[in-house]
């Protein structure tokens, strides 16, 4: 049996999870929530993480009913993400690894999402749509790499949603995306927005500029409601995401889709993807918010796979990086 | 093909006899005959996942753009399938069937060594430069969307561009740069370890067009833009 503890804190979530051979023993998490109209800044986010990380760590151990001696490996997020929060989490991971005398393992955040999705859904070889506040990628596995077939050429889809939420002052609690999703259900009028697909790539910055400009004008003249804007934005962004996923599937001849990342728990996105899959006789796999949104268990799971295939990170190499592409990692644990 | 009866009722008569060969990202592709000629019919069917207004708008725009860009390419001497007929009510395009062709994707996958492919990628660079000089932006350049007609291979490579659904007309180096960027990513992710081949393609592109330096400069910019290199969260 191999037990891995994972530390994640690359953005505004801080989580510690413990995995024992595919079983999630514990996965507590905290979120740094900012007031409406504001995003999270690196320094303040790191401060939040520092203030709660030891509590979360204790919770993870207690919930799992384990002692430090039961842990085989300490995994942490090496990147990509915000610098200050990453450093905070890496310092704690390095410290406990040395205190407990356990090997360390730096994990790519995106690989964490993919491996967690595969574990929870049992998808074999899916085309992966990875959508979050910082990433928008369509990924497929071939020849020992998770290769990026399509991605955003500017901002991430979650970033577009978050920034729209700030424009019309939607609450960040529990997350701007969740609140947009609830408001969108009440939207009735469809407002035409730019639609920018470039092959398997997408672009969101033009849509954001357009809606930032149009929102106040249309709302002040009562041409539409905030709910209509949420609805139209979701319908447009998600149609683009489903389209590039389908294009990648057609290109790769794939019959499975896995949605991961924070935006992946949006039920409307899952529904649209499901309709697309049905049309082409493919299968869809998705997880709920506990595993879609950043969490410690996903780092533990990717760490578990890496540790079992012989990886460890020496203390001198246990740095973090804000830039770390999904396709930089050699996947030694899959055929 | 398996289809419900209600769907069958609204299927045009010509598609009932046609043979479905592929379901791409936005269209079904059939093989049939039209006035005695072998044709490929591309049917942009309703995408139920997207909002009807989005679907209607995209379908109409893409059908029109595809036909326009093919004509523009052909007029400039770039190989693309002949458009025989367009049915705007059912969003079907009747195209020349490029018989006995293989996709560049399959050709590269089956090639023994990269050396065999050098002439091919040079040809691709040349054709794309010519297309961009006509201000046609393909919009979905992948090795699946290029066909190779075998024949007298060494002297003359017969390359046919297909799938112009996302194409549009633009003279901006920015749009041409993104077009190449889209190809670069599709190329390198589909065919691992072909970086030098792609460099050769770009070199040939540069040599073939007078306007290429601005485009390549934009390509370098696009590569570094936004979150592609620095990914947060």
mmCIF file with all atom_site columns, N, CA, C and O in Angstrom, chain A residues 178-225:
data_model
loop_
_atom_site.group_PDB
_atom_site.id
_atom_site.type_symbol
_atom_site.label_atom_id
_atom_site.label_alt_id
_atom_site.label_comp_id
_atom_site.label_asym_id
_atom_site.label_entity_id
_atom_site.label_seq_id
_atom_site.pdbx_PDB_ins_code
_atom_site.Cartn_x
_atom_site.Cartn_y
_atom_site.Cartn_z
_atom_site.occupancy
_atom_site.B_iso_or_equiv
_atom_site.pdbx_formal_charge
_atom_site.auth_seq_id
_atom_site.auth_comp_id
_atom_site.auth_asym_id
_atom_site.auth_atom_id
_atom_site.pdbx_PDB_model_num
ATOM 1   N N  . UNK A 1 178 ? -20.126 29.945 -9.936  1.00 0.00 ? 178 UNK A N  1
ATOM 2   C CA . UNK A 1 178 ? -21.327 29.288 -9.418  1.00 0.00 ? 178 UNK A CA 1
ATOM 3   C C  . UNK A 1 178 ? -22.503 30.256 -9.437  1.00 0.00 ? 178 UNK A C  1
ATOM 4   O O  . UNK A 1 178 ? -23.616 29.900 -9.840  1.00 0.00 ? 178 UNK A O  1
ATOM 5   N N  . UNK A 1 179 ? -22.245 31.503 -9.035  1.00 0.00 ? 179 UNK A N  1
ATOM 6   C CA . UNK A 1 179 ? -23.329 32.483 -8.996  1.00 0.00 ? 179 UNK A CA 1
ATOM 7   C C  . UNK A 1 179 ? -23.807 32.851 -10.398 1.00 0.00 ? 179 UNK A C  1
ATOM 8   O O  . UNK A 1 179 ? -25.000 33.044 -10.614 1.00 0.00 ? 179 UNK A O  1
ATOM 9   N N  . UNK A 1 180 ? -22.873 32.934 -11.349 1.00 0.00 ? 180 UNK A N  1
ATOM 10  C CA . UNK A 1 180 ? -23.278 33.188 -12.742 1.00 0.00 ? 180 UNK A CA 1
ATOM 11  C C  . UNK A 1 180 ? -24.164 32.041 -13.235 1.00 0.00 ? 180 UNK A C  1
ATOM 12  O O  . UNK A 1 180 ? -25.197 32.252 -13.862 1.00 0.00 ? 180 UNK A O  1
ATOM 13  N N  . UNK A 1 181 ? -23.761 30.813 -12.891 1.00 0.00 ? 181 UNK A N  1
ATOM 14  C CA . UNK A 1 181 ? -24.527 29.632 -13.327 1.00 0.00 ? 181 UNK A CA 1
ATOM 15  C C  . UNK A 1 181 ? -25.968 29.698 -12.799 1.00 0.00 ? 181 UNK A C  1
ATOM 16  O O  . UNK A 1 181 ? -26.924 29.432 -13.540 1.00 0.00 ? 181 UNK A O  1
ATOM 17  N N  . UNK A 1 182 ? -26.126 30.086 -11.523 1.00 0.00 ? 182 UNK A N  1
ATOM 18  C CA . UNK A 1 182 ? -27.475 30.156 -10.948 1.00 0.00 ? 182 UNK A CA 1
ATOM 19  C C  . UNK A 1 182 ? -28.286 31.274 -11.605 1.00 0.00 ? 182 UNK A C  1
ATOM 20  O O  . UNK A 1 182 ? -29.467 31.090 -11.915 1.00 0.00 ? 182 UNK A O  1
ATOM 21  N N  . UNK A 1 183 ? -27.632 32.423 -11.835 1.00 0.00 ? 183 UNK A N  1
ATOM 22  C CA . UNK A 1 183 ? -28.353 33.538 -12.458 1.00 0.00 ? 183 UNK A CA 1
ATOM 23  C C  . UNK A 1 183 ? -28.735 33.217 -13.899 1.00 0.00 ? 183 UNK A C  1
ATOM 24  O O  . UNK A 1 183 ? -29.810 33.591 -14.368 1.00 0.00 ? 183 UNK A O  1
ATOM 25  N N  . UNK A 1 184 ? -27.867 32.491 -14.580 1.00 0.00 ? 184 UNK A N  1
ATOM 26  C CA . UNK A 1 184 ? -28.106 32.164 -15.995 1.00 0.00 ? 184 UNK A CA 1
ATOM 27  C C  . UNK A 1 184 ? -29.376 31.341 -16.165 1.00 0.00 ? 184 UNK A C  1
ATOM 28  O O  . UNK A 1 184 ? -30.053 31.427 -17.193 1.00 0.00 ? 184 UNK A O  1
ATOM 29  N N  . UNK A 1 185 ? -29.703 30.556 -15.137 1.00 0.00 ? 185 UNK A N  1
ATOM 30  C CA . UNK A 1 185 ? -30.918 29.728 -15.221 1.00 0.00 ? 185 UNK A CA 1
ATOM 31  C C  . UNK A 1 185 ? -32.163 30.590 -15.363 1.00 0.00 ? 185 UNK A C  1
ATOM 32  O O  . UNK A 1 185 ? -33.179 30.143 -15.868 1.00 0.00 ? 185 UNK A O  1
ATOM 33  N N  . UNK A 1 186 ? -32.071 31.841 -14.881 1.00 0.00 ? 186 UNK A N  1
ATOM 34  C CA . UNK A 1 186 ? -33.245 32.723 -14.936 1.00 0.00 ? 186 UNK A CA 1
ATOM 35  C C  . UNK A 1 186 ? -33.210 33.632 -16.161 1.00 0.00 ? 186 UNK A C  1
ATOM 36  O O  . UNK A 1 186 ? -34.131 34.415 -16.375 1.00 0.00 ? 186 UNK A O  1
ATOM 37  N N  . UNK A 1 187 ? -32.144 33.545 -16.955 1.00 0.00 ? 187 UNK A N  1
ATOM 38  C CA . UNK A 1 187 ? -32.052 34.385 -18.151 1.00 0.00 ? 187 UNK A CA 1
ATOM 39  C C  . UNK A 1 187 ? -32.977 33.862 -19.233 1.00 0.00 ? 187 UNK A C  1
ATOM 40  O O  . UNK A 1 187 ? -33.162 32.652 -19.380 1.00 0.00 ? 187 UNK A O  1
ATOM 41  N N  . UNK A 1 188 ? -33.595 34.777 -19.994 1.00 0.00 ? 188 UNK A N  1
ATOM 42  C CA . UNK A 1 188 ? -34.519 34.345 -21.046 1.00 0.00 ? 188 UNK A CA 1
ATOM 43  C C  . UNK A 1 188 ? -34.113 34.906 -22.402 1.00 0.00 ? 188 UNK A C  1
ATOM 44  O O  . UNK A 1 188 ? -34.288 34.265 -23.425 1.00 0.00 ? 188 UNK A O  1
ATOM 45  N N  . UNK A 1 189 ? -33.541 36.124 -22.399 1.00 0.00 ? 189 UNK A N  1
ATOM 46  C CA . UNK A 1 189 ? -33.252 36.779 -23.670 1.00 0.00 ? 189 UNK A CA 1
ATOM 47  C C  . UNK A 1 189 ? -31.806 36.488 -24.068 1.00 0.00 ? 189 UNK A C  1
ATOM 48  O O  . UNK A 1 189 ? -30.889 36.658 -23.250 1.00 0.00 ? 189 UNK A O  1
ATOM 49  N N  . UNK A 1 190 ? -31.617 36.068 -25.291 1.00 0.00 ? 190 UNK A N  1
ATOM 50  C CA . UNK A 1 190 ? -30.258 35.804 -25.763 1.00 0.00 ? 190 UNK A CA 1
ATOM 51  C C  . UNK A 1 190 ? -29.686 37.029 -26.441 1.00 0.00 ? 190 UNK A C  1
ATOM 52  O O  . UNK A 1 190 ? -30.268 37.571 -27.371 1.00 0.00 ? 190 UNK A O  1
ATOM 53  N N  . UNK A 1 191 ? -28.531 37.472 -25.930 1.00 0.00 ? 191 UNK A N  1
ATOM 54  C CA . UNK A 1 191 ? -27.861 38.626 -26.524 1.00 0.00 ? 191 UNK A CA 1
ATOM 55  C C  . UNK A 1 191 ? -26.667 38.132 -27.315 1.00 0.00 ? 191 UNK A C  1
ATOM 56  O O  . UNK A 1 191 ? -25.839 37.369 -26.801 1.00 0.00 ? 191 UNK A O  1
ATOM 57  N N  . UNK A 1 192 ? -26.602 38.551 -28.565 1.00 0.00 ? 192 UNK A N  1
ATOM 58  C CA . UNK A 1 192 ? -25.537 38.049 -29.417 1.00 0.00 ? 192 UNK A CA 1
ATOM 59  C C  . UNK A 1 192 ? -24.187 38.621 -28.988 1.00 0.00 ? 192 UNK A C  1
ATOM 60  O O  . UNK A 1 192 ? -24.029 39.821 -28.816 1.00 0.00 ? 192 UNK A O  1
ATOM 61  N N  . UNK A 1 193 ? -23.221 37.731 -28.813 1.00 0.00 ? 193 UNK A N  1
ATOM 62  C CA . UNK A 1 193 ? -21.861 38.119 -28.435 1.00 0.00 ? 193 UNK A CA 1
ATOM 63  C C  . UNK A 1 193 ? -20.893 37.623 -29.507 1.00 0.00 ? 193 UNK A C  1
ATOM 64  O O  . UNK A 1 193 ? -21.234 36.739 -30.288 1.00 0.00 ? 193 UNK A O  1
ATOM 65  N N  . UNK A 1 194 ? -19.679 38.167 -29.549 1.00 0.00 ? 194 UNK A N  1
ATOM 66  C CA . UNK A 1 194 ? -18.701 37.633 -30.508 1.00 0.00 ? 194 UNK A CA 1
ATOM 67  C C  . UNK A 1 194 ? -18.469 36.132 -30.252 1.00 0.00 ? 194 UNK A C  1
ATOM 68  O O  . UNK A 1 194 ? -18.601 35.682 -29.110 1.00 0.00 ? 194 UNK A O  1
ATOM 69  N N  . UNK A 1 195 ? -18.153 35.408 -31.308 1.00 0.00 ? 195 UNK A N  1
ATOM 70  C CA . UNK A 1 195 ? -17.922 33.968 -31.194 1.00 0.00 ? 195 UNK A CA 1
ATOM 71  C C  . UNK A 1 195 ? -16.601 33.686 -31.903 1.00 0.00 ? 195 UNK A C  1
ATOM 72  O O  . UNK A 1 195 ? -16.515 33.815 -33.119 1.00 0.00 ? 195 UNK A O  1
ATOM 73  N N  . UNK A 1 196 ? -15.554 33.363 -31.127 1.00 0.00 ? 196 UNK A N  1
ATOM 74  C CA . UNK A 1 196 ? -14.209 33.308 -31.713 1.00 0.00 ? 196 UNK A CA 1
ATOM 75  C C  . UNK A 1 196 ? -13.555 31.948 -31.545 1.00 0.00 ? 196 UNK A C  1
ATOM 76  O O  . UNK A 1 196 ? -12.994 31.648 -30.493 1.00 0.00 ? 196 UNK A O  1
ATOM 77  N N  . UNK A 1 197 ? -13.670 31.135 -32.586 1.00 0.00 ? 197 UNK A N  1
ATOM 78  C CA . UNK A 1 197 ? -13.030 29.831 -32.592 1.00 0.00 ? 197 UNK A CA 1
ATOM 79  C C  . UNK A 1 197 ? -12.009 29.814 -33.713 1.00 0.00 ? 197 UNK A C  1
ATOM 80  O O  . UNK A 1 197 ? -12.314 30.222 -34.834 1.00 0.00 ? 197 UNK A O  1
ATOM 81  N N  . UNK A 1 198 ? -10.786 29.381 -33.397 1.00 0.00 ? 198 UNK A N  1
ATOM 82  C CA . UNK A 1 198 ? -9.743  29.293 -34.422 1.00 0.00 ? 198 UNK A CA 1
ATOM 83  C C  . UNK A 1 198 ? -9.231  27.864 -34.450 1.00 0.00 ? 198 UNK A C  1
ATOM 84  O O  . UNK A 1 198 ? -8.330  27.520 -33.687 1.00 0.00 ? 198 UNK A O  1
ATOM 85  N N  . UNK A 1 199 ? -9.843  27.053 -35.287 1.00 0.00 ? 199 UNK A N  1
ATOM 86  C CA . UNK A 1 199 ? -9.475  25.637 -35.318 1.00 0.00 ? 199 UNK A CA 1
ATOM 87  C C  . UNK A 1 199 ? -9.802  24.999 -33.985 1.00 0.00 ? 199 UNK A C  1
ATOM 88  O O  . UNK A 1 199 ? -10.949 25.027 -33.540 1.00 0.00 ? 199 UNK A O  1
ATOM 89  N N  . UNK A 1 200 ? -8.786  24.473 -33.311 1.00 0.00 ? 200 UNK A N  1
ATOM 90  C CA . UNK A 1 200 ? -9.011  23.882 -31.999 1.00 0.00 ? 200 UNK A CA 1
ATOM 91  C C  . UNK A 1 200 ? -8.698  24.886 -30.880 1.00 0.00 ? 200 UNK A C  1
ATOM 92  O O  . UNK A 1 200 ? -8.693  24.524 -29.716 1.00 0.00 ? 200 UNK A O  1
ATOM 93  N N  . UNK A 1 201 ? -8.409  26.119 -31.259 1.00 0.00 ? 201 UNK A N  1
ATOM 94  C CA . UNK A 1 201 ? -8.135  27.164 -30.276 1.00 0.00 ? 201 UNK A CA 1
ATOM 95  C C  . UNK A 1 201 ? -9.326  28.113 -30.139 1.00 0.00 ? 201 UNK A C  1
ATOM 96  O O  . UNK A 1 201 ? -10.170 28.199 -31.030 1.00 0.00 ? 201 UNK A O  1
ATOM 97  N N  . UNK A 1 202 ? -9.354  28.825 -29.011 1.00 0.00 ? 202 UNK A N  1
ATOM 98  C CA . UNK A 1 202 ? -10.422 29.797 -28.778 1.00 0.00 ? 202 UNK A CA 1
ATOM 99  C C  . UNK A 1 202 ? -9.810  31.104 -28.273 1.00 0.00 ? 202 UNK A C  1
ATOM 100 O O  . UNK A 1 202 ? -8.674  31.134 -27.827 1.00 0.00 ? 202 UNK A O  1
ATOM 101 N N  . UNK A 1 203 ? -10.601 32.158 -28.348 1.00 0.00 ? 203 UNK A N  1
ATOM 102 C CA . UNK A 1 203 ? -10.164 33.446 -27.818 1.00 0.00 ? 203 UNK A CA 1
ATOM 103 C C  . UNK A 1 203 ? -11.335 34.066 -27.062 1.00 0.00 ? 203 UNK A C  1
ATOM 104 O O  . UNK A 1 203 ? -12.467 34.066 -27.541 1.00 0.00 ? 203 UNK A O  1
ATOM 105 N N  . UNK A 1 204 ? -11.070 34.535 -25.838 1.00 0.00 ? 204 UNK A N  1
ATOM 106 C CA . UNK A 1 204 ? -12.147 35.076 -25.013 1.00 0.00 ? 204 UNK A CA 1
ATOM 107 C C  . UNK A 1 204 ? -12.018 36.572 -24.742 1.00 0.00 ? 204 UNK A C  1
ATOM 108 O O  . UNK A 1 204 ? -12.940 37.184 -24.234 1.00 0.00 ? 204 UNK A O  1
ATOM 109 N N  . UNK A 1 205 ? -10.860 37.154 -25.030 1.00 0.00 ? 205 UNK A N  1
ATOM 110 C CA . UNK A 1 205 ? -10.647 38.536 -24.604 1.00 0.00 ? 205 UNK A CA 1
ATOM 111 C C  . UNK A 1 205 ? -11.588 39.491 -25.332 1.00 0.00 ? 205 UNK A C  1
ATOM 112 O O  . UNK A 1 205 ? -12.060 40.459 -24.744 1.00 0.00 ? 205 UNK A O  1
ATOM 113 N N  . UNK A 1 206 ? -11.884 39.215 -26.591 1.00 0.00 ? 206 UNK A N  1
ATOM 114 C CA . UNK A 1 206 ? -12.790 40.074 -27.349 1.00 0.00 ? 206 UNK A CA 1
ATOM 115 C C  . UNK A 1 206 ? -14.201 40.035 -26.783 1.00 0.00 ? 206 UNK A C  1
ATOM 116 O O  . UNK A 1 206 ? -14.887 41.055 -26.704 1.00 0.00 ? 206 UNK A O  1
ATOM 117 N N  . UNK A 1 207 ? -14.637 38.842 -26.360 1.00 0.00 ? 207 UNK A N  1
ATOM 118 C CA . UNK A 1 207 ? -15.969 38.696 -25.775 1.00 0.00 ? 207 UNK A CA 1
ATOM 119 C C  . UNK A 1 207 ? -16.045 39.485 -24.477 1.00 0.00 ? 207 UNK A C  1
ATOM 120 O O  . UNK A 1 207 ? -17.019 40.188 -24.209 1.00 0.00 ? 207 UNK A O  1
ATOM 121 N N  . UNK A 1 208 ? -14.985 39.389 -23.681 1.00 0.00 ? 208 UNK A N  1
ATOM 122 C CA . UNK A 1 208 ? -14.957 40.108 -22.398 1.00 0.00 ? 208 UNK A CA 1
ATOM 123 C C  . UNK A 1 208 ? -15.038 41.620 -22.622 1.00 0.00 ? 208 UNK A C  1
ATOM 124 O O  . UNK A 1 208 ? -15.849 42.305 -21.994 1.00 0.00 ? 208 UNK A O  1
ATOM 125 N N  . UNK A 1 209 ? -14.210 42.132 -23.534 1.00 0.00 ? 209 UNK A N  1
ATOM 126 C CA . UNK A 1 209 ? -14.246 43.579 -23.814 1.00 0.00 ? 209 UNK A CA 1
ATOM 127 C C  . UNK A 1 209 ? -15.638 43.991 -24.266 1.00 0.00 ? 209 UNK A C  1
ATOM 128 O O  . UNK A 1 209 ? -16.167 45.016 -23.849 1.00 0.00 ? 209 UNK A O  1
ATOM 129 N N  . UNK A 1 210 ? -16.215 43.180 -25.136 1.00 0.00 ? 210 UNK A N  1
ATOM 130 C CA . UNK A 1 210 ? -17.531 43.506 -25.686 1.00 0.00 ? 210 UNK A CA 1
ATOM 131 C C  . UNK A 1 210 ? -18.577 43.577 -24.585 1.00 0.00 ? 210 UNK A C  1
ATOM 132 O O  . UNK A 1 210 ? -19.338 44.535 -24.480 1.00 0.00 ? 210 UNK A O  1
ATOM 133 N N  . UNK A 1 211 ? -18.580 42.550 -23.719 1.00 0.00 ? 211 UNK A N  1
ATOM 134 C CA . UNK A 1 211 ? -19.642 42.488 -22.708 1.00 0.00 ? 211 UNK A CA 1
ATOM 135 C C  . UNK A 1 211 ? -19.384 43.493 -21.588 1.00 0.00 ? 211 UNK A C  1
ATOM 136 O O  . UNK A 1 211 ? -20.319 44.046 -21.000 1.00 0.00 ? 211 UNK A O  1
ATOM 137 N N  . UNK A 1 212 ? -18.117 43.789 -21.311 1.00 0.00 ? 212 UNK A N  1
ATOM 138 C CA . UNK A 1 212 ? -17.796 44.806 -20.309 1.00 0.00 ? 212 UNK A CA 1
ATOM 139 C C  . UNK A 1 212 ? -18.373 46.158 -20.741 1.00 0.00 ? 212 UNK A C  1
ATOM 140 O O  . UNK A 1 212 ? -18.916 46.901 -19.943 1.00 0.00 ? 212 UNK A O  1
ATOM 141 N N  . UNK A 1 213 ? -18.244 46.399 -22.033 1.00 0.00 ? 213 UNK A N  1
ATOM 142 C CA . UNK A 1 213 ? -18.723 47.645 -22.595 1.00 0.00 ? 213 UNK A CA 1
ATOM 143 C C  . UNK A 1 213 ? -20.249 47.663 -22.680 1.00 0.00 ? 213 UNK A C  1
ATOM 144 O O  . UNK A 1 213 ? -20.906 48.641 -22.312 1.00 0.00 ? 213 UNK A O  1
ATOM 145 N N  . UNK A 1 214 ? -20.815 46.553 -23.144 1.00 0.00 ? 214 UNK A N  1
ATOM 146 C CA . UNK A 1 214 ? -22.263 46.491 -23.392 1.00 0.00 ? 214 UNK A CA 1
ATOM 147 C C  . UNK A 1 214 ? -23.068 46.385 -22.102 1.00 0.00 ? 214 UNK A C  1
ATOM 148 O O  . UNK A 1 214 ? -24.188 46.901 -22.024 1.00 0.00 ? 214 UNK A O  1
ATOM 149 N N  . UNK A 1 215 ? -22.490 45.741 -21.074 1.00 0.00 ? 215 UNK A N  1
ATOM 150 C CA . UNK A 1 215 ? -23.266 45.432 -19.869 1.00 0.00 ? 215 UNK A CA 1
ATOM 151 C C  . UNK A 1 215 ? -23.895 46.692 -19.267 1.00 0.00 ? 215 UNK A C  1
ATOM 152 O O  . UNK A 1 215 ? -25.116 46.748 -19.089 1.00 0.00 ? 215 UNK A O  1
ATOM 153 N N  . UNK A 1 216 ? -23.063 47.688 -18.980 1.00 0.00 ? 216 UNK A N  1
ATOM 154 C CA . UNK A 1 216 ? -23.607 48.870 -18.315 1.00 0.00 ? 216 UNK A CA 1
ATOM 155 C C  . UNK A 1 216 ? -24.626 49.598 -19.179 1.00 0.00 ? 216 UNK A C  1
ATOM 156 O O  . UNK A 1 216 ? -25.674 50.013 -18.703 1.00 0.00 ? 216 UNK A O  1
ATOM 157 N N  . UNK A 1 217 ? -24.296 49.707 -20.481 1.00 0.00 ? 217 UNK A N  1
ATOM 158 C CA . UNK A 1 217 ? -25.221 50.380 -21.395 1.00 0.00 ? 217 UNK A CA 1
ATOM 159 C C  . UNK A 1 217 ? -26.577 49.681 -21.420 1.00 0.00 ? 217 UNK A C  1
ATOM 160 O O  . UNK A 1 217 ? -27.622 50.302 -21.312 1.00 0.00 ? 217 UNK A O  1
ATOM 161 N N  . UNK A 1 218 ? -26.526 48.362 -21.575 1.00 0.00 ? 218 UNK A N  1
ATOM 162 C CA . UNK A 1 218 ? -27.782 47.629 -21.726 1.00 0.00 ? 218 UNK A CA 1
ATOM 163 C C  . UNK A 1 218 ? -28.562 47.566 -20.420 1.00 0.00 ? 218 UNK A C  1
ATOM 164 O O  . UNK A 1 218 ? -29.785 47.597 -20.414 1.00 0.00 ? 218 UNK A O  1
ATOM 165 N N  . UNK A 1 219 ? -27.836 47.470 -19.303 1.00 0.00 ? 219 UNK A N  1
ATOM 166 C CA . UNK A 1 219 ? -28.520 47.370 -18.014 1.00 0.00 ? 219 UNK A CA 1
ATOM 167 C C  . UNK A 1 219 ? -29.151 48.709 -17.629 1.00 0.00 ? 219 UNK A C  1
ATOM 168 O O  . UNK A 1 219 ? -30.274 48.758 -17.129 1.00 0.00 ? 219 UNK A O  1
ATOM 169 N N  . UNK A 1 220 ? -28.425 49.807 -17.912 1.00 0.00 ? 220 UNK A N  1
ATOM 170 C CA . UNK A 1 220 ? -28.946 51.111 -17.502 1.00 0.00 ? 220 UNK A CA 1
ATOM 171 C C  . UNK A 1 220 ? -30.156 51.517 -18.338 1.00 0.00 ? 220 UNK A C  1
ATOM 172 O O  . UNK A 1 220 ? -30.990 52.304 -17.897 1.00 0.00 ? 220 UNK A O  1
ATOM 173 N N  . UNK A 1 221 ? -30.251 50.981 -19.560 1.00 0.00 ? 221 UNK A N  1
ATOM 174 C CA . UNK A 1 221 ? -31.410 51.306 -20.392 1.00 0.00 ? 221 UNK A CA 1
ATOM 175 C C  . UNK A 1 221 ? -32.457 50.197 -20.372 1.00 0.00 ? 221 UNK A C  1
ATOM 176 O O  . UNK A 1 221 ? -33.374 50.187 -21.188 1.00 0.00 ? 221 UNK A O  1
ATOM 177 N N  . UNK A 1 222 ? -32.259 49.249 -19.444 1.00 0.00 ? 222 UNK A N  1
ATOM 178 C CA . UNK A 1 222 ? -33.211 48.136 -19.272 1.00 0.00 ? 222 UNK A CA 1
ATOM 179 C C  . UNK A 1 222 ? -33.467 47.327 -20.545 1.00 0.00 ? 222 UNK A C  1
ATOM 180 O O  . UNK A 1 222 ? -34.560 46.848 -20.779 1.00 0.00 ? 222 UNK A O  1
ATOM 181 N N  . UNK A 1 223 ? -32.437 47.217 -21.374 1.00 0.00 ? 223 UNK A N  1
ATOM 182 C CA . UNK A 1 223 ? -32.595 46.380 -22.571 1.00 0.00 ? 223 UNK A CA 1
ATOM 183 C C  . UNK A 1 223 ? -32.509 44.906 -22.218 1.00 0.00 ? 223 UNK A C  1
ATOM 184 O O  . UNK A 1 223 ? -32.938 44.044 -22.970 1.00 0.00 ? 223 UNK A O  1
ATOM 185 N N  . UNK A 1 224 ? -31.874 44.613 -21.102 1.00 0.00 ? 224 UNK A N  1
ATOM 186 C CA . UNK A 1 224 ? -31.800 43.229 -20.652 1.00 0.00 ? 224 UNK A CA 1
ATOM 187 C C  . UNK A 1 224 ? -31.534 43.220 -19.159 1.00 0.00 ? 224 UNK A C  1
ATOM 188 O O  . UNK A 1 224 ? -31.252 44.261 -18.552 1.00 0.00 ? 224 UNK A O  1
ATOM 189 N N  . UNK A 1 225 ? -31.592 42.032 -18.565 1.00 0.00 ? 225 UNK A N  1
ATOM 190 C CA . UNK A 1 225 ? -31.336 41.899 -17.130 1.00 0.00 ? 225 UNK A CA 1
ATOM 191 C C  . UNK A 1 225 ? -29.941 41.303 -16.936 1.00 0.00 ? 225 UNK A C  1
ATOM 192 O O  . UNK A 1 225 ? -29.368 40.729 -17.877 1.00 0.00 ? 225 UNK A O  1
#
